[in-house]
Amino acid sequence: MSDSHDTFPPMIPKRGRKKKHHAVHEEVHEGEGPWIVSYADMMTLLFCFFVIMTSFANFDPVVVAKKSAAIADHFAPDSVMDDLKAYQTLGLDIGGHPNLKGVARSQLKDGTLEIVFSSSLMFAMGEVDISPEFMKSLDVLVGLIKNKNPNYRIIVEGHTDNAPISPKHPYRSNWELSSARSASVVNRFLYYGFKPTQLVSVGFGDSRPIAVDHDKNGEALPENQALNRRVVIKVLKPLKSDKMKNLGIDTYFDDSELVK
C-alpha cells in the first residue's frame, strides 16, 4: 500500500488550465476597450448637444451670436468661419445702430444673413416708393453692408399679405406690388455703388406667409397681415466672378446658391 501511495503523488490543479482560464479572462477584458471608448464619445457629444440647446433656450440675439461664433471656431473650416464671423459682426452692427434698432431684425439662415423689415414701416399703404421717414434707415443699412464688404451679393424679396388689390390700383396683383417694392429697395443699393450683377430683386406676393392672414371664420387678422407684409434683404458672400447664371428655378448666381 505504501509503494502504491508513493507511486501516485497527490493531485494538484493543472496550471495549464488555470492559465488558459486566465488568458480567456484577459481576452474579454481587453476586448471591452473599443466599444467603451465609442460609447463614451457618443455620450460626450450628446451632452454637448443638450448643453448648446439649453444655452439657446433663452433667446438673446447678442448672446446667441457670440455663442455661434465660439462654436464656429471649433467646427467650421476657416473660410466658412470667416464668413460667419463677418455676418455675425454685421448683424450686431445692424441690431445696435440707433436708426435700425427696433426697425430691422437680422438672423443667420442657410449660410446667409437675412435682414427683415416691415413693409408697413417702409411703404405707405399700397405704395411702392420708400417713405421719406424710412429712407434714412435703409440708407444706414446699405452703408453698413457696403462698409463691411462692397462685394457682397444682395437679394431683396418683397412679400405682401393676401388682401386683394383694388381694381383701381396701378398694380394688378400682389405679385406686381411686391416686385415693385423689392425693386425700389434694390435701387438704393445701386445708388450707393453696388454693381447690377450683385443684385437680385424678387417679388413673392402673398405666396410665402409667415402667419395666417385670416382666422377659421374668414375674418382678417391685422397683426398677422402686418407680419406678412415685409421686405427681406439677404446678404450673400462675394463671388470670384461677376457673371450671372441663366435663371433656373430659384437659381440666381453662378455658384448655384438657392433662395429658399
PDB file of C-alpha atoms in Angstrom:
ATOM      1  CA  MET A   1       0.000   0.000   0.000  1.00  0.00           C
ATOM      2  CA  SER A   2       2.820   2.379   0.851  1.00  0.00           C
ATOM      3  CA  ASP A   3       4.507   1.658  -2.512  1.00  0.00           C
ATOM      4  CA  SER A   4       1.276   2.364  -4.328  1.00  0.00           C
ATOM      5  CA  HIS A   5       0.798   5.570  -2.408  1.00  0.00           C
ATOM      6  CA  ASP A   6       4.343   6.723  -3.175  1.00  0.00           C
ATOM      7  CA  THR A   7       3.860   5.961  -6.888  1.00  0.00           C
ATOM      8  CA  PHE A   8       0.955   8.389  -7.309  1.00  0.00           C
ATOM      9  CA  PRO A   9       1.698  11.870  -5.940  1.00  0.00           C
ATOM     10  CA  PRO A  10      -1.160  13.958  -4.579  1.00  0.00           C
ATOM     11  CA  MET A  11      -3.446  15.551  -7.235  1.00  0.00           C
ATOM     12  CA  ILE A  12      -2.883  19.260  -7.713  1.00  0.00           C
ATOM     13  CA  PRO A  13      -4.683  21.648 -10.090  1.00  0.00           C
ATOM     14  CA  LYS A  14      -3.147  21.812 -13.511  1.00  0.00           C
ATOM     15  CA  ARG A  15      -1.555  25.147 -14.091  1.00  0.00           C
ATOM     16  CA  GLY A  16      -2.244  24.935 -17.769  1.00  0.00           C
ATOM     17  CA  ARG A  17      -5.983  25.023 -17.258  1.00  0.00           C
ATOM     18  CA  LYS A  18      -5.794  27.891 -14.808  1.00  0.00           C
ATOM     19  CA  LYS A  19      -3.570  29.810 -17.151  1.00  0.00           C
ATOM     20  CA  LYS A  20      -5.929  29.116 -20.021  1.00  0.00           C
ATOM     21  CA  HIS A  21      -8.867  30.397 -17.973  1.00  0.00           C
ATOM     22  CA  HIS A  22      -6.839  33.464 -17.025  1.00  0.00           C
ATOM     23  CA  ALA A  23      -5.979  34.072 -20.689  1.00  0.00           C
ATOM     24  CA  VAL A  24      -9.651  33.907 -21.672  1.00  0.00           C
ATOM     25  CA  HIS A  25     -10.471  36.357 -18.927  1.00  0.00           C
ATOM     26  CA  GLU A  26      -7.783  38.729 -20.207  1.00  0.00           C
ATOM     27  CA  GLU A  27      -9.111  38.491 -23.771  1.00  0.00           C
ATOM     28  CA  VAL A  28     -12.617  39.504 -22.672  1.00  0.00           C
ATOM     29  CA  HIS A  29     -11.263  42.346 -20.610  1.00  0.00           C
ATOM     30  CA  GLU A  30      -9.111  43.648 -23.447  1.00  0.00           C
ATOM     31  CA  GLY A  31     -11.985  43.372 -25.938  1.00  0.00           C
ATOM     32  CA  GLU A  32     -14.133  45.783 -23.936  1.00  0.00           C
ATOM     33  CA  GLY A  33     -11.913  48.787 -24.751  1.00  0.00           C
ATOM     34  CA  PRO A  34     -13.029  49.910 -28.250  1.00  0.00           C
ATOM     35  CA  TRP A  35     -16.785  49.919 -27.691  1.00  0.00           C
ATOM     36  CA  ILE A  36     -16.415  51.627 -24.311  1.00  0.00           C
ATOM     37  CA  VAL A  37     -14.443  54.457 -25.939  1.00  0.00           C
ATOM     38  CA  SER A  38     -17.025  54.843 -28.748  1.00  0.00           C
ATOM     39  CA  TYR A  39     -19.861  54.809 -26.243  1.00  0.00           C
ATOM     40  CA  ALA A  40     -18.132  57.444 -24.111  1.00  0.00           C
ATOM     41  CA  ASP A  41     -17.554  59.645 -27.181  1.00  0.00           C
ATOM     42  CA  MET A  42     -21.199  59.382 -28.157  1.00  0.00           C
ATOM     43  CA  MET A  43     -22.377  60.298 -24.659  1.00  0.00           C
ATOM     44  CA  THR A  44     -19.989  63.272 -24.589  1.00  0.00           C
ATOM     45  CA  LEU A  45     -21.336  64.560 -27.901  1.00  0.00           C
ATOM     46  CA  LEU A  46     -24.913  64.136 -26.732  1.00  0.00           C
ATOM     47  CA  PHE A  47     -24.109  66.015 -23.554  1.00  0.00           C
ATOM     48  CA  CYS A  48     -22.539  68.882 -25.548  1.00  0.00           C
ATOM     49  CA  PHE A  49     -25.553  68.964 -27.859  1.00  0.00           C
ATOM     50  CA  PHE A  50     -28.032  69.327 -24.999  1.00  0.00           C
ATOM     51  CA  VAL A  51     -25.847  71.941 -23.299  1.00  0.00           C
ATOM     52  CA  ILE A  52     -25.900  74.007 -26.507  1.00  0.00           C
ATOM     53  CA  MET A  53     -29.672  73.582 -26.885  1.00  0.00           C
ATOM     54  CA  THR A  54     -30.187  74.640 -23.279  1.00  0.00           C
ATOM     55  CA  SER A  55     -27.972  77.696 -23.701  1.00  0.00           C
ATOM     56  CA  PHE A  56     -30.054  78.782 -26.694  1.00  0.00           C
ATOM     57  CA  ALA A  57     -33.360  78.288 -24.885  1.00  0.00           C
ATOM     58  CA  ASN A  58     -33.477  81.894 -23.664  1.00  0.00           C
ATOM     59  CA  PHE A  59     -33.027  83.698 -26.977  1.00  0.00           C
ATOM     60  CA  ASP A  60     -30.883  86.803 -26.872  1.00  0.00           C
ATOM     61  CA  PRO A  61     -29.541  87.781 -30.332  1.00  0.00           C
ATOM     62  CA  VAL A  62     -26.304  89.225 -28.975  1.00  0.00           C
ATOM     63  CA  VAL A  63     -25.606  86.236 -26.730  1.00  0.00           C
ATOM     64  CA  VAL A  64     -26.534  83.739 -29.453  1.00  0.00           C
ATOM     65  CA  ALA A  65     -24.255  85.497 -31.937  1.00  0.00           C
ATOM     66  CA  LYS A  66     -21.326  85.237 -29.536  1.00  0.00           C
ATOM     67  CA  LYS A  67     -22.036  81.569 -28.817  1.00  0.00           C
ATOM     68  CA  SER A  68     -22.394  80.803 -32.527  1.00  0.00           C
ATOM     69  CA  ALA A  69     -19.015  82.386 -33.169  1.00  0.00           C
ATOM     70  CA  ALA A  70     -17.416  80.264 -30.460  1.00  0.00           C
ATOM     71  CA  ILE A  71     -18.947  77.079 -31.876  1.00  0.00           C
ATOM     72  CA  ALA A  72     -17.892  78.027 -35.402  1.00  0.00           C
ATOM     73  CA  ASP A  73     -14.300  78.402 -34.222  1.00  0.00           C
ATOM     74  CA  HIS A  74     -14.202  74.701 -33.375  1.00  0.00           C
ATOM     75  CA  PHE A  75     -16.331  73.086 -36.076  1.00  0.00           C
ATOM     76  CA  ALA A  76     -16.228  75.245 -39.234  1.00  0.00           C
ATOM     77  CA  PRO A  77     -13.495  75.412 -41.883  1.00  0.00           C
ATOM     78  CA  ASP A  78     -11.503  78.646 -41.976  1.00  0.00           C
ATOM     79  CA  SER A  79     -13.327  80.140 -44.990  1.00  0.00           C
ATOM     80  CA  VAL A  80     -16.753  79.307 -43.602  1.00  0.00           C
ATOM     81  CA  MET A  81     -15.756  80.546 -40.177  1.00  0.00           C
ATOM     82  CA  ASP A  82     -14.594  83.863 -41.626  1.00  0.00           C
ATOM     83  CA  ASP A  83     -17.918  84.306 -43.437  1.00  0.00           C
ATOM     84  CA  LEU A  84     -19.879  83.530 -40.280  1.00  0.00           C
ATOM     85  CA  LYS A  85     -17.830  85.955 -38.208  1.00  0.00           C
ATOM     86  CA  ALA A  86     -18.351  88.706 -40.784  1.00  0.00           C
ATOM     87  CA  TYR A  87     -22.108  88.057 -40.863  1.00  0.00           C
ATOM     88  CA  GLN A  88     -22.320  87.998 -37.085  1.00  0.00           C
ATOM     89  CA  THR A  89     -20.420  91.262 -36.774  1.00  0.00           C
ATOM     90  CA  LEU A  90     -22.636  92.875 -39.399  1.00  0.00           C
ATOM     91  CA  GLY A  91     -25.746  91.560 -37.652  1.00  0.00           C
ATOM     92  CA  LEU A  92     -24.593  93.040 -34.352  1.00  0.00           C
ATOM     93  CA  ASP A  93     -23.861  96.377 -36.050  1.00  0.00           C
ATOM     94  CA  ILE A  94     -27.359  96.401 -37.533  1.00  0.00           C
ATOM     95  CA  GLY A  95     -29.065  95.454 -34.284  1.00  0.00           C
ATOM     96  CA  GLY A  96     -27.142  98.051 -32.301  1.00  0.00           C
ATOM     97  CA  HIS A  97     -27.468 101.024 -34.656  1.00  0.00           C
ATOM     98  CA  PRO A  98     -29.905 103.657 -33.326  1.00  0.00           C
ATOM     99  CA  ASN A  99     -31.514 104.129 -36.763  1.00  0.00           C
ATOM    100  CA  LEU A 100     -32.157 100.408 -37.129  1.00  0.00           C
ATOM    101  CA  LYS A 101     -32.859  99.306 -33.574  1.00  0.00           C
ATOM    102  CA  GLY A 102     -36.420  98.020 -33.362  1.00  0.00           C
ATOM    103  CA  VAL A 103     -36.845  98.517 -37.119  1.00  0.00           C
ATOM    104  CA  ALA A 104     -34.734  95.734 -38.628  1.00  0.00           C
ATOM    105  CA  ARG A 105     -34.468  92.134 -37.477  1.00  0.00           C
ATOM    106  CA  SER A 106     -31.413  90.157 -38.605  1.00  0.00           C
ATOM    107  CA  GLN A 107     -30.672  86.443 -38.424  1.00  0.00           C
ATOM    108  CA  LEU A 108     -28.289  83.874 -39.876  1.00  0.00           C
ATOM    109  CA  LYS A 109     -30.120  81.397 -42.089  1.00  0.00           C
ATOM    110  CA  ASP A 110     -28.869  78.890 -44.672  1.00  0.00           C
ATOM    111  CA  GLY A 111     -25.412  80.437 -44.762  1.00  0.00           C
ATOM    112  CA  THR A 112     -26.668  83.969 -45.411  1.00  0.00           C
ATOM    113  CA  LEU A 113     -27.514  86.994 -43.294  1.00  0.00           C
ATOM    114  CA  GLU A 114     -31.199  87.927 -43.516  1.00  0.00           C
ATOM    115  CA  ILE A 115     -32.483  91.374 -42.584  1.00  0.00           C
ATOM    116  CA  VAL A 116     -36.250  91.700 -42.292  1.00  0.00           C
ATOM    117  CA  PHE A 117     -38.186  94.968 -42.462  1.00  0.00           C
ATOM    118  CA  SER A 118     -41.883  95.529 -42.109  1.00  0.00           C
ATOM    119  CA  SER A 119     -43.380  96.836 -45.359  1.00  0.00           C
ATOM    120  CA  SER A 120     -45.789  98.863 -43.233  1.00  0.00           C
ATOM    121  CA  LEU A 121     -42.815 100.897 -41.988  1.00  0.00           C
ATOM    122  CA  MET A 122     -41.032 101.096 -45.329  1.00  0.00           C
ATOM    123  CA  PHE A 123     -44.010 101.859 -47.577  1.00  0.00           C
ATOM    124  CA  ALA A 124     -47.315 103.662 -47.222  1.00  0.00           C
ATOM    125  CA  MET A 125     -50.412 101.523 -47.862  1.00  0.00           C
ATOM    126  CA  GLY A 126     -50.417 100.375 -51.486  1.00  0.00           C
ATOM    127  CA  GLU A 127     -47.323 102.445 -52.370  1.00  0.00           C
ATOM    128  CA  VAL A 128     -44.052 101.273 -53.903  1.00  0.00           C
ATOM    129  CA  ASP A 129     -41.904 104.324 -53.185  1.00  0.00           C
ATOM    130  CA  ILE A 130     -39.910 104.156 -49.953  1.00  0.00           C
ATOM    131  CA  SER A 131     -41.301 106.603 -47.421  1.00  0.00           C
ATOM    132  CA  PRO A 132     -39.073 109.633 -46.696  1.00  0.00           C
ATOM    133  CA  GLU A 133     -39.207 108.802 -42.969  1.00  0.00           C
ATOM    134  CA  PHE A 134     -37.764 105.345 -43.598  1.00  0.00           C
ATOM    135  CA  MET A 135     -35.251 106.276 -46.285  1.00  0.00           C
ATOM    136  CA  LYS A 136     -32.576 107.233 -43.745  1.00  0.00           C
ATOM    137  CA  SER A 137     -32.828 103.846 -42.012  1.00  0.00           C
ATOM    138  CA  LEU A 138     -32.474 101.995 -45.310  1.00  0.00           C
ATOM    139  CA  ASP A 139     -29.502 104.150 -46.326  1.00  0.00           C
ATOM    140  CA  VAL A 140     -27.826 103.404 -42.992  1.00  0.00           C
ATOM    141  CA  LEU A 141     -28.285  99.678 -43.634  1.00  0.00           C
ATOM    142  CA  VAL A 142     -26.854  99.897 -47.151  1.00  0.00           C
ATOM    143  CA  GLY A 143     -23.881 101.848 -45.766  1.00  0.00           C
ATOM    144  CA  LEU A 144     -23.187  99.236 -43.081  1.00  0.00           C
ATOM    145  CA  ILE A 145     -23.249  96.427 -45.631  1.00  0.00           C
ATOM    146  CA  LYS A 146     -21.011  98.308 -48.044  1.00  0.00           C
ATOM    147  CA  ASN A 147     -18.507  99.207 -45.316  1.00  0.00           C
ATOM    148  CA  LYS A 148     -18.302  95.565 -44.297  1.00  0.00           C
ATOM    149  CA  ASN A 149     -17.763  94.321 -47.862  1.00  0.00           C
ATOM    150  CA  PRO A 150     -18.773  96.198 -51.033  1.00  0.00           C
ATOM    151  CA  ASN A 151     -18.667  92.918 -52.977  1.00  0.00           C
ATOM    152  CA  TYR A 152     -21.457  91.220 -51.041  1.00  0.00           C
ATOM    153  CA  ARG A 153     -24.306  89.974 -53.200  1.00  0.00           C
ATOM    154  CA  ILE A 154     -27.780  91.168 -52.267  1.00  0.00           C
ATOM    155  CA  ILE A 155     -31.157  89.515 -52.832  1.00  0.00           C
ATOM    156  CA  VAL A 156     -34.206  91.622 -51.972  1.00  0.00           C
ATOM    157  CA  GLU A 157     -37.540  89.844 -51.513  1.00  0.00           C
ATOM    158  CA  GLY A 158     -40.886  91.611 -51.440  1.00  0.00           C
ATOM    159  CA  HIS A 159     -43.812  89.992 -49.589  1.00  0.00           C
ATOM    160  CA  THR A 160     -47.434  91.066 -49.133  1.00  0.00           C
ATOM    161  CA  ASP A 161     -50.484  89.834 -47.254  1.00  0.00           C
ATOM    162  CA  ASN A 162     -53.331  88.187 -49.177  1.00  0.00           C
ATOM    163  CA  ALA A 163     -55.661  91.202 -49.193  1.00  0.00           C
ATOM    164  CA  PRO A 164     -56.916  91.644 -52.778  1.00  0.00           C
ATOM    165  CA  ILE A 165     -55.697  94.562 -54.867  1.00  0.00           C
ATOM    166  CA  SER A 166     -58.270  97.224 -55.705  1.00  0.00           C
ATOM    167  CA  PRO A 167     -59.298  97.287 -59.402  1.00  0.00           C
ATOM    168  CA  LYS A 168     -58.313 100.966 -59.480  1.00  0.00           C
ATOM    169  CA  HIS A 169     -54.814 100.289 -58.158  1.00  0.00           C
ATOM    170  CA  PRO A 170     -51.994 100.800 -60.684  1.00  0.00           C
ATOM    171  CA  TYR A 171     -50.662  97.322 -59.846  1.00  0.00           C
ATOM    172  CA  ARG A 172     -52.929  94.468 -60.832  1.00  0.00           C
ATOM    173  CA  SER A 173     -51.819  91.907 -58.245  1.00  0.00           C
ATOM    174  CA  ASN A 174     -49.817  91.370 -55.084  1.00  0.00           C
ATOM    175  CA  TRP A 175     -47.126  89.839 -57.290  1.00  0.00           C
ATOM    176  CA  GLU A 176     -46.631  93.147 -59.087  1.00  0.00           C
ATOM    177  CA  LEU A 177     -46.822  95.155 -55.874  1.00  0.00           C
ATOM    178  CA  SER A 178     -44.212  93.036 -54.071  1.00  0.00           C
ATOM    179  CA  SER A 179     -41.916  93.052 -57.112  1.00  0.00           C
ATOM    180  CA  ALA A 180     -42.084  96.839 -57.440  1.00  0.00           C
ATOM    181  CA  ARG A 181     -41.300  97.280 -53.748  1.00  0.00           C
ATOM    182  CA  SER A 182     -38.271  94.985 -53.870  1.00  0.00           C
ATOM    183  CA  ALA A 183     -37.051  96.859 -56.947  1.00  0.00           C
ATOM    184  CA  SER A 184     -37.301 100.154 -55.032  1.00  0.00           C
ATOM    185  CA  VAL A 185     -35.009  98.744 -52.345  1.00  0.00           C
ATOM    186  CA  VAL A 186     -32.549  97.386 -54.929  1.00  0.00           C
ATOM    187  CA  ASN A 187     -32.355 100.862 -56.460  1.00  0.00           C
ATOM    188  CA  ARG A 188     -30.897 102.186 -53.191  1.00  0.00           C
ATOM    189  CA  PHE A 189     -28.096  99.629 -53.411  1.00  0.00           C
ATOM    190  CA  LEU A 190     -27.454 100.727 -56.993  1.00  0.00           C
ATOM    191  CA  TYR A 191     -27.436 104.349 -55.877  1.00  0.00           C
ATOM    192  CA  TYR A 192     -24.670 103.598 -53.382  1.00  0.00           C
ATOM    193  CA  GLY A 193     -22.452 101.873 -55.914  1.00  0.00           C
ATOM    194  CA  PHE A 194     -23.360  98.175 -55.822  1.00  0.00           C
ATOM    195  CA  LYS A 195     -22.972  96.517 -59.225  1.00  0.00           C
ATOM    196  CA  PRO A 196     -26.107  95.261 -61.004  1.00  0.00           C
ATOM    197  CA  THR A 197     -24.530  91.792 -61.188  1.00  0.00           C
ATOM    198  CA  GLN A 198     -24.503  91.726 -57.362  1.00  0.00           C
ATOM    199  CA  LEU A 199     -28.211  92.446 -57.032  1.00  0.00           C
ATOM    200  CA  VAL A 200     -31.423  90.465 -57.462  1.00  0.00           C
ATOM    201  CA  SER A 201     -34.974  91.711 -56.957  1.00  0.00           C
ATOM    202  CA  VAL A 202     -37.709  89.141 -56.266  1.00  0.00           C
ATOM    203  CA  GLY A 203     -41.444  89.532 -55.652  1.00  0.00           C
ATOM    204  CA  PHE A 204     -43.277  86.704 -53.889  1.00  0.00           C
ATOM    205  CA  GLY A 205     -46.665  88.384 -53.417  1.00  0.00           C
ATOM    206  CA  ASP A 206     -48.617  86.564 -50.700  1.00  0.00           C
ATOM    207  CA  SER A 207     -47.216  83.114 -51.605  1.00  0.00           C
ATOM    208  CA  ARG A 208     -44.896  82.795 -48.591  1.00  0.00           C
ATOM    209  CA  PRO A 209     -46.704  83.998 -45.473  1.00  0.00           C
ATOM    210  CA  ILE A 210     -45.140  83.599 -42.051  1.00  0.00           C
ATOM    211  CA  ALA A 211     -48.519  83.826 -40.292  1.00  0.00           C
ATOM    212  CA  VAL A 212     -52.131  83.075 -41.275  1.00  0.00           C
ATOM    213  CA  ASP A 213     -53.898  86.126 -42.715  1.00  0.00           C
ATOM    214  CA  HIS A 214     -57.416  85.042 -41.675  1.00  0.00           C
ATOM    215  CA  ASP A 215     -58.970  83.023 -38.861  1.00  0.00           C
ATOM    216  CA  LYS A 216     -61.187  79.956 -39.290  1.00  0.00           C
ATOM    217  CA  ASN A 217     -64.215  82.160 -39.864  1.00  0.00           C
ATOM    218  CA  GLY A 218     -62.539  84.066 -42.648  1.00  0.00           C
ATOM    219  CA  GLU A 219     -62.021  87.211 -40.594  1.00  0.00           C
ATOM    220  CA  ALA A 220     -58.831  89.138 -41.309  1.00  0.00           C
ATOM    221  CA  LEU A 221     -56.116  89.114 -38.656  1.00  0.00           C
ATOM    222  CA  PRO A 222     -54.491  92.563 -38.964  1.00  0.00           C
ATOM    223  CA  GLU A 223     -51.491  91.732 -36.765  1.00  0.00           C
ATOM    224  CA  ASN A 224     -50.658  88.652 -38.844  1.00  0.00           C
ATOM    225  CA  GLN A 225     -51.181  90.536 -42.073  1.00  0.00           C
ATOM    226  CA  ALA A 226     -48.696  93.142 -40.868  1.00  0.00           C
ATOM    227  CA  LEU A 227     -46.137  90.364 -40.260  1.00  0.00           C
ATOM    228  CA  ASN A 228     -46.616  89.055 -43.784  1.00  0.00           C
ATOM    229  CA  ARG A 229     -46.117  92.500 -45.334  1.00  0.00           C
ATOM    230  CA  ARG A 230     -42.347  92.555 -45.235  1.00  0.00           C
ATOM    231  CA  VAL A 231     -39.145  93.089 -47.164  1.00  0.00           C
ATOM    232  CA  VAL A 232     -36.314  90.580 -46.705  1.00  0.00           C
ATOM    233  CA  ILE A 233     -32.762  91.538 -47.629  1.00  0.00           C
ATOM    234  CA  LYS A 234     -30.378  88.602 -47.947  1.00  0.00           C
ATOM    235  CA  VAL A 235     -26.634  89.205 -47.811  1.00  0.00           C
ATOM    236  CA  LEU A 236     -24.547  86.540 -49.576  1.00  0.00           C
ATOM    237  CA  LYS A 237     -20.786  86.110 -49.749  1.00  0.00           C
ATOM    238  CA  PRO A 238     -18.969  87.614 -52.748  1.00  0.00           C
ATOM    239  CA  LEU A 239     -18.316  85.651 -55.920  1.00  0.00           C
ATOM    240  CA  LYS A 240     -14.966  85.192 -57.598  1.00  0.00           C
ATOM    241  CA  SER A 241     -16.547  86.414 -60.824  1.00  0.00           C
ATOM    242  CA  ASP A 242     -19.292  88.863 -61.696  1.00  0.00           C
ATOM    243  CA  LYS A 243     -21.105  86.506 -64.025  1.00  0.00           C
ATOM    244  CA  MET A 244     -24.801  85.845 -63.597  1.00  0.00           C
ATOM    245  CA  LYS A 245     -26.213  82.444 -64.419  1.00  0.00           C
ATOM    246  CA  ASN A 246     -29.182  81.877 -66.699  1.00  0.00           C
ATOM    247  CA  LEU A 247     -32.020  81.620 -64.231  1.00  0.00           C
ATOM    248  CA  GLY A 248     -33.261  78.201 -63.309  1.00  0.00           C
ATOM    249  CA  ILE A 249     -35.740  77.644 -60.501  1.00  0.00           C
ATOM    250  CA  ASP A 250     -34.595  79.846 -57.611  1.00  0.00           C
ATOM    251  CA  THR A 251     -31.044  79.981 -59.025  1.00  0.00           C
ATOM    252  CA  TYR A 252     -29.630  83.465 -59.400  1.00  0.00           C
ATOM    253  CA  PHE A 253     -25.848  83.367 -59.247  1.00  0.00           C
ATOM    254  CA  ASP A 254     -23.251  81.252 -60.999  1.00  0.00           C
ATOM    255  CA  ASP A 255     -22.377  79.309 -57.867  1.00  0.00           C
ATOM    256  CA  SER A 256     -25.913  77.907 -57.828  1.00  0.00           C
ATOM    257  CA  GLU A 257     -26.903  79.366 -54.484  1.00  0.00           C
ATOM    258  CA  LEU A 258     -30.612  78.944 -53.873  1.00  0.00           C
ATOM    259  CA  VAL A 259     -33.195  81.241 -52.419  1.00  0.00           C
ATOM    260  CA  LYS A 260     -35.333  79.080 -50.136  1.00  0.00           C
TER     261      LYS A 260
END
